[in-house]
Amino acid sequence: MASPTESTAIEALLHEERVFPPDPAFTRNANVNDPGVYERAQSDPEAFWADWARQLDWIKPWDTVCTWDPPHAQWFVGGQINVSANCLDRHLKTARRNKAAIIFEGEPGDTRVLTYHDLWREVNRFAGVLKNLGVNKGDRVTIYLPMIPEAAVAMLACTRIGAPHSVVFGGFSADSLRERINDSQSKVLITSDGGFRRGNVVPLKAACDAALDGGACPSIESVIVFNRTTTDESQTPMQAGRDHWWHRLLEDAPRLVEPEPMDSEDPLYILYTSGSTGKPKGILHTTGGYLTQVHATTKCVFDLKDEDVYWCTADVGWVTGHSYVVYGPLAAGATVLMYEGAPDFPARDRFWALVEKYGVTILYTAPTAIRAFMKWGTEHPDKHDMTSLRLLGSVGEPINPEAWMWYHEHIGGGRCPVVDTWWQTETGAIMITPLPGLVATKPGSATRPFPGIEADVVDEQGNSVPPGGGGFLVLRRPWPSMLRTLWGDDARYRQVYWSRFDGRFYFAGDGAKRDEDGYFWLLGRVDDVMLVAGHNISTMEVESALVDHPSVAEAAVIGRTHEIKGQAIAAFVTVKDGTGATPEFAAELKEHVSKKLGAICRPDDILFSAELPKTRSGKIMRRLLRDIAEGRALGDTTTLADPNVVSSLKDRYESQEG
Ligand code: 7RM
């Protein structure tokens, strides 16, 4: 496989000239509008983070801000804090008591509003349920729920009693669920009969039964089932002694549970990331530092105000759902919109109908969604009044400059700052991002590290790459919400994140370049970088050049083995609705890329495809496209959202060649 270790650093080919300085009116009212914040945080990062930590309610103050025994950091050592108390109880003493915490809309159109007081009451009662079932501080709880308020209730109830949760995305199979339950040794599993997706019911309880079948998860003592989809309870088989209805358990539960005093470094949650190979990694986050950084970034990056209606479209099964649906916004006292279903159900304007209906002011979503909206056309957003929007965010993959521009113009009406936020499950919170009142944005760039974060781009030896160059993205100093280890496998933690540069800094696995202004441009995973005739070329740049063509919605680019060049570029392209996928158009696209990036980047093959293989969180899986282009048997497809996409692509690729 081509990797930058075989030759020089990743080349930077794409040139983007557009710059969007903050609107002075936005800056005037922004939560952060003092440019000195960057320098102050840089000169004393610990003081910067301690100022943010002090905005939370601590049961006992910390003795030491940070200890660093590489590769293990501790934050706010000696302090005691409870996350649910900070997300709920803290607000009850203020006017937020009766403010909407969660506005929920189910896919079928049902709605619920929970005020902060309502949510506090439900979390208390459910914490009582967990206690009644014998869940104690330190016991693990697996949560397998759709995007309904009970997901937040269950997570917060776990934090209230100090039981680390492991949320498993509701789209994962019974096998994945079983593997994660057994790795975490969870005592309780929380699920629902089902959830709604594109008009169908996803049978979650049936998947739990399959996961537990034949005693396959011996640690599980109880299964709690929320009734989401049926009016008739008897339709859901329940195993006596093991399975319990959520609403029945509430009947005998205490109504108030005091928040457990947690040490700042006590585990808060485990979240499994699948990675491309091997067993999932259980990313471990702890309490005080995590909450400090998700709270700080929510306020600064999204400029969150009390009057906002904030909508992060991520599922709670992903880290974005943990940090920016639940913990960050609720710690900040936000009104959070939560939507259960698909963006194209019952029609392709569902998101925009929701923005109009609830007057959403802040929208945080992923490039994969934005590119789908581009493909579907502007008539869907154009049907709705979206003038309530004032800030847009992006996360999950590099956003191609043209997708950024489309988002800015067609969703933001040209008035909203766009914050492209780079971070990972491992980092816990946003790391590289514009501050919307201070930093001029450039389409396709995540701009600069958040104050207090020290990111760098280095070559194979770990030397900082001068401006204009590409290389490996690394983090040079610990940050409050960093992962502490991998659950039960510290050796793997050291190996995956710290061995690449001999323990000197955290290796994120992403390629990046930095421009003359010090802006960071994310280039994708380093495993995906291509080596064409001795040049390290980022897939992201070739994809962006393709998406730059007005008729292209999305592209995935890979390097396939080539006798002379080492690797040749193969592109899988999705065109916008109404564009013909002809051989002439393929030729035009090759020419387009060649003009934009230089002849070295001219794709050898272009295959049109209505769909690209993606993970369930919407990231393009290039590894499988390499298998297709090299005529290999397909590797592991279990993490794909839709395995049919690759098998049909494989057939078409082979018939085209033959
Ligand atoms: C939050 C999340 C992490 C990986 C990361 C990158 C990619 C995420 C951006 C991005 C370019 C971005 N956590 N990534 N955000 N690449 N620009 N703004 O996605 O653990 O699921 O994935 O996602 O490759 O390493 S994650």
XYZ file of C-alpha atoms and ligand atoms in Angstrom:
684
model
C 0.000 0.000 0.000
C 1.249 3.463 -0.812
C 2.013 5.405 2.282
C 3.983 8.583 2.767
C 6.568 6.599 4.682
C 7.864 5.256 1.379
C 8.847 8.625 0.034
C 8.495 12.315 0.661
C 5.663 14.202 2.320
C 2.171 14.492 0.873
C 2.045 17.066 -1.883
C -0.237 20.048 -1.673
C -1.810 20.646 -5.058
C -5.206 22.212 -4.588
C -5.230 25.994 -4.434
C -8.203 27.693 -2.921
C -8.298 31.472 -3.056
C -11.702 32.287 -1.584
C -11.699 33.848 1.886
C -14.713 34.748 4.032
C -13.886 37.145 6.854
C -16.338 37.235 9.773
C -19.187 39.724 9.454
C -18.427 42.584 11.903
C -22.017 42.391 13.181
C -21.488 38.710 14.023
C -18.155 39.446 15.704
C -19.674 42.180 17.873
C -22.117 39.718 19.465
C -19.915 36.626 19.351
C -19.183 34.672 22.538
C -15.496 34.917 21.632
C -14.440 38.120 19.920
C -11.131 38.933 21.525
C -8.338 37.819 19.186
C -5.965 37.743 22.171
C -7.551 34.441 23.232
C -5.198 32.472 20.956
C -2.045 33.973 22.377
C -3.184 33.776 25.963
C -4.135 30.117 25.603
C -0.860 29.347 23.892
C 1.262 30.977 26.558
C -0.578 29.174 29.370
C -2.857 26.389 28.118
C -3.459 25.018 31.608
C -4.731 28.385 32.830
C -6.969 28.617 29.754
C -8.547 25.217 30.419
C -8.791 25.842 34.153
C -10.818 29.013 33.420
C -13.248 26.884 31.436
C -13.347 24.161 34.079
C -14.299 26.783 36.679
C -17.478 27.487 34.715
C -18.736 24.058 35.751
C -20.058 23.032 39.178
C -17.425 21.009 41.046
C -18.256 19.029 44.152
C -14.625 19.312 45.192
C -12.070 21.569 43.486
C -9.054 20.025 41.766
C -5.506 20.153 43.139
C -3.578 19.914 39.867
C -4.784 21.036 36.414
C -2.850 18.487 34.397
C -0.343 15.714 34.911
C 1.454 14.283 31.876
C 3.188 10.956 32.062
C 3.355 10.164 28.345
C 1.197 8.772 26.887
C -1.143 9.196 29.861
C -2.635 12.523 30.883
C -4.873 13.379 33.815
C -6.884 16.566 34.086
C -8.227 18.404 37.110
C -6.669 15.818 39.366
C -8.211 15.525 42.817
C -11.405 17.288 41.697
C -14.854 15.742 42.017
C -17.728 16.455 39.667
C -20.901 14.869 38.294
C -21.818 15.218 34.627
C -25.607 14.925 34.967
C -25.577 17.544 37.729
C -23.804 19.917 35.349
C -26.128 19.194 32.437
C -29.311 19.386 34.521
C -29.329 20.356 38.228
C -27.076 23.372 37.559
C -29.676 24.892 35.211
C -32.616 24.377 37.568
C -31.339 27.209 39.713
C -31.716 29.602 36.771
C -34.338 30.729 34.241
C -33.417 27.681 32.172
C -35.531 25.567 34.521
C -38.522 25.870 32.190
C -36.561 26.193 28.962
C -36.814 23.450 26.327
C -33.802 21.165 26.699
C -34.856 18.695 23.999
C -37.310 19.289 21.184
C -37.893 15.885 19.684
C -39.446 14.958 16.374
C -39.915 11.316 15.479
C -39.731 10.192 11.890
C -43.513 9.618 11.716
C -44.002 13.255 12.791
C -44.759 12.768 16.508
C -43.251 15.446 18.723
C -42.253 15.934 22.370
C -40.666 18.787 24.250
C -38.741 18.206 27.484
C -37.818 21.226 29.555
C -34.696 21.129 31.699
C -36.914 20.332 34.656
C -38.648 17.527 32.724
C -35.335 16.045 31.655
C -33.957 16.287 35.202
C -37.040 14.438 36.505
C -36.784 11.670 33.874
C -33.051 11.226 34.458
C -33.587 10.966 38.200
C -36.298 8.370 37.791
C -34.298 6.330 35.334
C -31.210 6.521 37.533
C -33.473 5.021 40.209
C -34.383 2.200 37.813
C -30.723 1.413 37.227
C -30.020 1.429 40.961
C -32.951 -0.935 41.563
C -31.413 -3.328 39.056
C -28.187 -3.321 41.043
C -26.119 -1.039 38.821
C -23.365 0.471 40.948
C -20.655 3.026 40.378
C -18.163 1.611 37.878
C -20.546 -0.999 36.374
C -20.885 -0.775 32.593
C -24.212 -0.299 30.799
C -24.732 -0.818 27.059
C -27.254 1.466 25.350
C -28.758 0.385 22.013
C -31.515 2.872 21.223
C -32.837 4.958 18.327
C -32.521 8.766 18.315
C -35.204 9.396 20.909
C -35.019 11.442 24.128
C -34.659 8.216 26.123
C -31.175 7.824 24.648
C -30.139 11.072 26.352
C -32.071 10.108 29.506
C -30.273 6.754 29.680
C -26.825 8.295 29.113
C -27.359 11.026 31.701
C -28.790 8.544 34.216
C -25.621 6.455 33.859
C -23.475 9.509 34.520
C -25.628 10.371 37.530
C -24.806 7.083 39.256
C -21.267 6.810 37.877
C -21.854 3.825 35.595
C -19.807 4.172 32.375
C -22.028 3.717 29.336
C -21.222 2.141 26.016
C -23.622 3.379 23.352
C -23.871 1.087 20.341
C -25.327 2.639 17.184
C -28.818 1.254 16.449
C -27.813 0.449 12.876
C -25.197 -2.070 14.033
C -25.934 -5.788 13.801
C -26.502 -8.291 16.589
C -22.922 -9.561 16.096
C -21.410 -6.114 16.585
C -23.599 -5.538 19.608
C -22.534 -8.865 21.163
C -18.836 -8.142 20.616
C -19.146 -4.706 22.273
C -21.202 -5.997 25.217
C -18.663 -8.707 25.884
C -15.648 -6.439 25.576
C -17.142 -3.942 28.036
C -18.623 -6.680 30.272
C -21.858 -4.713 30.633
C -24.318 -5.651 33.351
C -27.399 -4.052 31.782
C -28.536 -3.537 28.186
C -30.971 -0.705 27.398
C -32.917 -0.906 24.144
C -36.340 -0.314 22.606
C -38.728 -2.542 20.717
C -37.709 -0.649 17.605
C -37.100 2.697 15.960
C -38.424 4.324 12.800
C -36.244 4.592 9.691
C -37.545 5.460 6.217
C -41.030 4.421 7.209
C -39.938 0.995 8.486
C -39.371 -0.276 11.993
C -35.769 -1.205 12.838
C -36.206 -4.227 15.148
C -33.793 -3.383 17.931
C -35.109 -5.752 20.588
C -34.937 -8.661 18.137
C -31.271 -7.786 17.493
C -30.649 -7.787 21.262
C -32.272 -11.218 21.558
C -30.026 -12.499 18.777
C -26.939 -10.963 20.410
C -27.718 -12.566 23.775
C -28.967 -15.863 22.369
C -27.716 -19.036 24.068
C -26.012 -17.164 26.875
C -23.586 -15.431 24.483
C -23.285 -12.389 26.777
C -22.960 -13.810 30.288
C -22.317 -10.425 31.915
C -25.820 -9.136 31.079
C -28.212 -9.462 34.019
C -31.080 -7.299 32.767
C -32.448 -5.865 29.546
C -34.555 -2.695 29.745
C -36.937 -2.187 26.826
C -38.495 1.158 25.951
C -41.756 0.937 24.032
C -41.268 3.163 20.992
C -43.016 1.522 18.064
C -45.922 -0.641 19.188
C -49.217 0.078 20.870
C -49.496 -3.552 21.903
C -46.785 -4.657 24.346
C -47.517 -8.327 23.818
C -46.040 -8.124 20.303
C -42.562 -7.931 21.831
C -41.303 -11.231 23.248
C -39.829 -10.683 26.701
C -37.671 -13.213 28.528
C -38.936 -13.551 32.085
C -36.403 -12.530 34.722
C -34.131 -10.853 32.165
C -36.245 -8.412 30.153
C -38.208 -5.540 31.669
C -40.346 -2.767 30.195
C -38.886 0.663 30.893
C -42.284 2.096 31.913
C -42.976 -0.748 34.351
C -39.612 -0.373 36.068
C -40.340 3.327 36.612
C -43.313 2.417 38.783
C -41.138 1.091 41.637
C -38.133 3.336 41.222
C -37.128 6.098 43.629
C -37.979 9.498 42.185
C -34.797 11.223 43.260
C -31.219 10.013 43.013
C -28.404 12.204 44.269
C -25.597 12.712 41.745
C -22.641 10.460 42.590
C -19.457 12.439 43.329
C -17.071 11.285 40.603
C -13.333 11.777 40.543
C -12.368 13.899 37.567
C -10.491 10.915 36.136
C -13.228 8.329 36.737
C -14.422 6.691 33.490
C -17.405 8.468 31.886
C -17.960 6.294 28.853
C -16.533 3.792 26.423
C -17.263 4.258 22.725
C -16.183 1.644 20.220
C -14.718 2.690 16.882
C -14.556 0.012 14.256
C -11.307 0.970 12.528
C -10.680 -0.651 9.156
C -9.391 -3.973 10.493
C -9.370 -5.947 13.673
C -11.506 -5.859 16.726
C -13.204 -2.557 17.604
C -11.253 -0.197 19.846
C -12.995 0.819 23.066
C -12.141 4.510 23.356
C -12.206 5.467 27.031
C -13.209 8.977 28.100
C -13.112 10.264 31.648
C -15.148 12.891 33.446
C -13.864 16.381 34.311
C -11.599 17.106 31.346
C -14.080 15.731 28.852
C -16.943 17.850 30.138
C -14.732 20.938 30.279
C -13.687 20.690 26.644
C -17.083 19.743 25.163
C -18.675 22.630 27.070
C -15.998 25.146 26.031
C -16.051 24.151 22.363
C -19.868 24.175 22.207
C -19.944 27.766 23.447
C -17.023 29.039 21.382
C -17.310 27.166 18.088
C -21.104 27.261 17.722
C -21.360 30.646 19.446
C -24.213 29.105 21.396
C -26.630 31.554 23.064
C -29.646 30.875 25.273
C -32.089 31.853 22.533
C -30.632 29.445 19.945
C -32.331 26.359 18.568
C -29.387 24.069 18.041
C -29.494 21.019 15.800
C -26.667 18.521 15.456
C -27.893 15.801 13.092
C -25.523 13.079 14.335
C -26.842 9.912 15.956
C -26.004 9.400 19.651
C -24.249 6.191 18.554
C -21.313 8.320 17.290
C -18.995 10.548 19.258
C -20.557 13.610 17.627
C -23.858 12.580 19.195
C -22.197 12.151 22.601
C -20.290 15.432 22.607
C -22.534 17.715 20.545
C -26.073 16.345 20.928
C -25.927 15.473 24.611
C -23.020 16.595 26.817
C -21.722 19.845 25.287
C -25.062 21.506 24.502
C -26.821 20.382 27.692
C -23.884 21.532 29.825
C -24.243 24.864 28.011
C -28.016 24.989 28.663
C -28.981 24.804 24.988
C -32.276 23.934 23.340
C -31.388 20.843 21.327
C -33.446 19.602 18.405
C -33.388 15.828 18.112
C -34.725 14.083 14.994
C -35.177 10.334 14.805
C -35.186 9.504 11.135
C -33.814 9.836 7.620
C -33.237 13.107 5.728
C -35.317 11.919 2.769
C -38.413 10.685 4.563
C -41.175 11.233 3.658
C -39.466 13.564 1.144
C -36.079 15.064 0.372
C -36.934 18.317 2.118
C -37.397 16.831 5.608
C -34.357 18.590 7.115
C -35.412 21.952 5.702
C -38.988 21.449 6.838
C -37.586 20.874 10.355
C -35.386 23.971 10.168
C -38.433 26.049 9.218
C -40.810 24.401 11.691
C -38.593 24.869 14.751
C -36.711 27.982 13.664
C -33.347 26.235 13.871
C -30.517 28.766 14.261
C -27.446 26.487 14.375
C -27.076 23.421 12.154
C -24.201 20.934 12.506
C -24.067 18.117 9.952
C -21.683 16.015 7.818
C -20.217 16.424 4.321
C -21.824 13.139 3.260
C -25.254 14.677 3.956
C -24.331 17.962 2.289
C -23.203 16.130 -0.867
C -26.456 14.141 -0.914
C -28.389 17.425 -0.719
C -26.286 18.816 -3.586
C -27.144 15.767 -5.639
C -30.858 16.099 -4.918
C -30.922 19.739 -6.053
C -31.730 23.138 -4.598
C -35.496 22.896 -5.057
C -35.794 21.115 -1.686
C -34.209 23.783 0.538
C -35.695 26.512 -1.670
C -39.203 25.455 -0.625
C -38.590 26.538 2.971
C -37.953 29.671 4.941
C -34.544 29.064 6.480
C -33.751 32.639 7.464
C -33.604 31.578 11.132
C -30.228 29.901 10.485
C -27.230 31.922 11.678
C -24.360 29.397 11.832
C -23.504 26.166 10.006
C -21.082 23.429 11.029
C -19.485 20.461 9.289
C -17.827 17.346 10.692
C -16.862 13.785 9.784
C -14.807 14.052 6.612
C -12.917 16.712 4.732
C -15.507 18.988 3.147
C -14.722 19.640 -0.516
C -14.578 23.368 -1.287
C -17.562 23.136 -3.669
C -19.681 21.355 -1.053
C -18.666 24.074 1.426
C -19.733 26.765 -1.058
C -23.041 25.006 -1.741
C -23.744 24.718 1.992
C -22.826 28.364 2.521
C -25.020 29.634 -0.321
C -27.996 27.305 -0.496
C -28.445 26.453 3.171
C -26.876 29.487 4.822
C -28.214 32.018 2.336
C -24.681 33.433 2.121
C -25.057 34.960 5.622
C -23.954 32.215 8.001
C -20.383 31.452 9.011
C -19.433 27.847 8.209
C -17.330 26.094 10.859
C -15.498 23.034 9.513
C -14.538 21.153 12.674
C -11.812 18.492 12.704
C -11.726 16.028 15.569
C -12.054 12.294 16.330
C -13.718 9.845 18.688
C -10.300 9.744 20.334
C -10.028 13.511 20.797
C -13.499 13.646 22.392
C -14.084 17.237 21.354
C -13.378 19.687 18.531
C -9.648 20.328 17.956
C -9.210 22.279 14.712
C -11.913 24.780 13.776
C -12.586 28.407 13.068
C -13.904 30.564 15.911
C -16.741 32.154 13.939
C -16.337 35.693 15.249
C -12.571 35.792 14.827
C -11.282 33.593 12.049
C -11.741 34.228 8.325
C -12.794 30.960 6.723
C -11.525 29.363 3.516
C -13.726 26.723 1.843
C -12.216 23.302 2.551
C -9.997 24.354 5.458
C -10.684 23.600 9.125
C -8.494 26.719 9.696
C -6.605 26.677 13.007
C -6.335 24.737 16.250
C -8.799 25.672 18.975
C -7.125 27.830 21.660
C -5.038 25.651 23.975
C -4.544 22.941 21.325
C -1.138 22.436 19.751
C -1.443 20.709 16.381
C 1.349 20.303 13.841
C 2.086 18.821 10.437
C 5.242 16.704 10.426
C 7.259 14.546 8.025
C 8.218 10.881 8.532
C 10.921 11.831 11.012
C 8.559 13.985 12.997
C 10.019 17.296 11.842
C 7.586 20.137 11.431
C 6.794 20.720 7.744
C 7.171 24.343 6.612
C 4.123 26.310 5.367
C 2.817 25.090 2.025
C 3.774 21.465 2.676
C 1.858 18.330 3.571
C 2.478 15.525 6.036
C 1.099 13.812 9.113
C -1.261 15.588 11.492
C -0.066 15.302 15.108
C -0.978 16.808 18.462
C 1.922 17.984 20.544
C 0.425 18.396 23.968
C -2.342 16.697 25.975
C -5.834 18.192 25.899
C -8.608 17.782 28.483
C -10.951 15.533 26.448
C -8.305 13.191 25.041
C -8.896 9.464 25.253
C -7.155 8.022 28.294
C -6.557 4.536 26.912
C -8.314 1.741 25.026
C -10.624 -0.183 27.329
C -8.693 -3.191 28.612
C -5.828 -2.768 26.139
C -3.281 -0.117 27.044
C -0.628 -1.792 24.878
C -2.791 -1.257 21.802
C -3.380 2.357 22.892
C 0.370 2.981 22.914
C 0.885 1.156 19.656
C -1.905 2.781 17.630
C -1.518 6.408 18.699
C 1.971 6.841 20.109
C 4.411 4.431 18.460
C 4.547 6.159 15.042
C 6.680 8.997 16.460
C 8.324 7.181 19.392
C 5.940 8.578 21.978
C 6.792 12.179 21.121
C 3.287 13.139 20.033
C -0.187 11.832 19.319
C -0.573 10.548 15.771
C -4.091 11.097 14.448
C -3.764 8.944 11.317
C -4.777 11.849 9.066
C -2.773 13.695 6.446
C -2.818 17.484 6.420
C -1.143 20.484 4.882
C -0.676 23.974 6.243
C -0.809 27.071 4.073
C 1.122 30.342 4.321
C -1.444 31.717 6.801
C -0.985 28.687 9.061
C -4.375 27.261 8.068
C -4.804 23.472 8.267
C -6.237 21.576 5.297
C -7.191 17.978 6.091
C -6.199 15.537 3.366
C -7.893 12.327 4.543
C -6.556 9.206 6.240
C -2.873 8.565 5.512
C -3.693 4.961 4.580
C -5.608 6.367 1.610
C -2.791 8.557 0.235
C -1.768 7.545 -3.319
C 1.762 7.197 -4.655
C 1.695 8.120 -8.348
C 5.037 8.216 -10.177
C 6.842 9.127 -6.975
C 4.317 11.756 -5.869
C 2.243 11.379 -2.716
C -1.193 12.586 -3.746
C -4.107 12.972 -1.398
C -7.375 11.356 -2.433
C -9.157 14.359 -0.959
C -7.586 16.807 -3.396
C -8.485 14.784 -6.482
C -11.994 14.269 -5.109
C -12.339 17.992 -4.533
C -11.219 18.732 -8.088
C -13.928 16.353 -9.340
C -16.614 17.830 -7.084
C -15.522 21.237 -8.372
C -17.204 20.307 -11.690
C -20.760 21.693 -11.562
C -22.319 18.337 -12.530
C -20.539 16.203 -9.905
C -22.074 15.602 -6.475
C -19.567 13.231 -4.890
C -16.382 11.371 -5.726
C -14.193 8.689 -4.169
C -10.652 8.346 -5.449
C -8.165 5.526 -4.901
C -4.800 4.390 -6.195
C -4.650 1.017 -7.924
C -1.447 -0.828 -8.739
C 0.115 0.255 -12.020
C 3.199 -1.321 -13.634
C 4.956 1.911 -14.485
C 3.605 4.641 -12.234
C 3.377 2.562 -9.068
C -0.234 3.566 -8.716
C -2.837 4.844 -11.152
C -5.777 6.964 -10.084
C -9.254 5.467 -10.244
C -12.273 7.670 -9.515
C -15.784 6.604 -8.584
C -18.125 9.494 -9.331
C -21.726 10.323 -8.442
C -23.310 12.909 -10.733
C -26.017 15.381 -9.767
C -29.589 14.463 -10.629
C -30.243 15.191 -14.306
C -26.636 14.728 -15.526
C -25.806 12.000 -18.060
C -23.069 9.547 -17.041
C -21.564 9.201 -20.532
C -18.037 8.289 -21.775
C -17.782 11.855 -23.113
C -18.494 13.200 -19.662
C -15.841 10.887 -18.178
C -13.313 12.305 -20.643
C -14.379 15.831 -19.733
C -13.853 15.070 -16.034
C -10.351 13.699 -16.591
C -9.511 16.902 -18.403
C -11.055 18.966 -15.618
C -8.903 17.339 -12.927
C -5.807 17.608 -15.090
C -6.375 21.362 -15.523
C -7.109 21.921 -11.866
C -4.284 19.896 -10.252
C -1.835 19.060 -13.022
C -1.453 16.116 -15.407
C -0.016 13.855 -12.700
C -3.460 13.790 -11.074
C -5.389 12.915 -14.229
C -7.551 9.882 -13.332
C -6.883 6.772 -15.412
C -10.347 5.306 -14.796
C -13.676 6.900 -14.044
C -16.632 4.784 -13.029
C -19.998 6.430 -12.498
C -21.998 5.191 -9.563
C -25.277 6.299 -8.029
C -23.912 5.363 -4.599
C -20.480 5.090 -2.967
C -19.574 2.565 -0.262
C -19.800 4.276 3.115
C -19.515 3.356 6.754
C -22.678 3.641 8.797
C -21.565 7.087 9.913
C -21.243 8.201 6.297
C -17.498 8.094 5.681
C -16.389 6.854 2.262
C -14.635 3.455 2.518
C -11.834 3.627 -0.009
C -10.260 0.332 1.059
C -13.084 -1.602 -0.616
C -12.806 0.470 -3.759
C -9.133 -0.517 -3.919
C -10.150 -4.172 -3.670
C -12.540 -3.633 -6.574
C -10.047 -1.760 -8.736
C -7.369 -4.391 -8.180
C -9.717 -7.281 -8.874
C -9.294 -8.721 -5.377
C -11.920 -10.434 -3.324
C -13.697 -7.821 -1.224
C -12.275 -7.399 2.274
C -14.358 -7.016 5.414
C -17.681 -5.404 4.473
C -19.375 -5.665 7.866
C -18.961 -1.990 8.705
C -20.663 -0.851 5.487
C -24.012 0.888 5.612
C -25.143 -1.005 2.503
C -23.027 -3.982 1.328
C -24.973 -4.144 -1.969
C -23.311 -0.945 -3.127
C -19.848 -2.546 -3.370
C -20.937 -5.835 -4.835
C -22.755 -4.112 -7.690
C -19.832 -1.729 -8.207
C -17.480 -4.707 -8.408
C -19.598 -6.321 -11.118
C -19.740 -3.119 -13.121
C -16.037 -2.361 -12.758
C -15.127 -5.819 -13.987
C -17.529 -5.779 -16.935
C -16.254 -2.342 -17.976
C -12.682 -3.561 -18.011
C -13.440 -6.797 -19.795
C -15.934 13.496 14.763
C -15.609 12.238 13.991
C -12.541 10.762 12.854
C -11.949 10.958 11.484
C -10.761 11.882 11.471
C -10.787 12.371 10.036
C -12.260 12.504 9.736
C -13.602 14.242 10.981
C -13.153 16.038 9.826
C -12.434 14.961 9.269
C -11.497 16.368 7.700
C -13.012 17.326 9.217
N -15.022 11.248 14.701
N -12.745 13.862 10.009
N -13.868 15.558 10.874
N -11.606 15.128 8.208
N -12.174 17.437 8.155
N -13.678 18.408 9.653
O -15.880 12.178 12.816
O -13.795 9.125 15.044
O -15.783 9.107 13.656
O -13.760 10.034 12.796
O -12.908 11.586 10.622
O -10.240 11.401 9.181
O -9.591 11.202 11.817
S -14.604 9.808 14.073
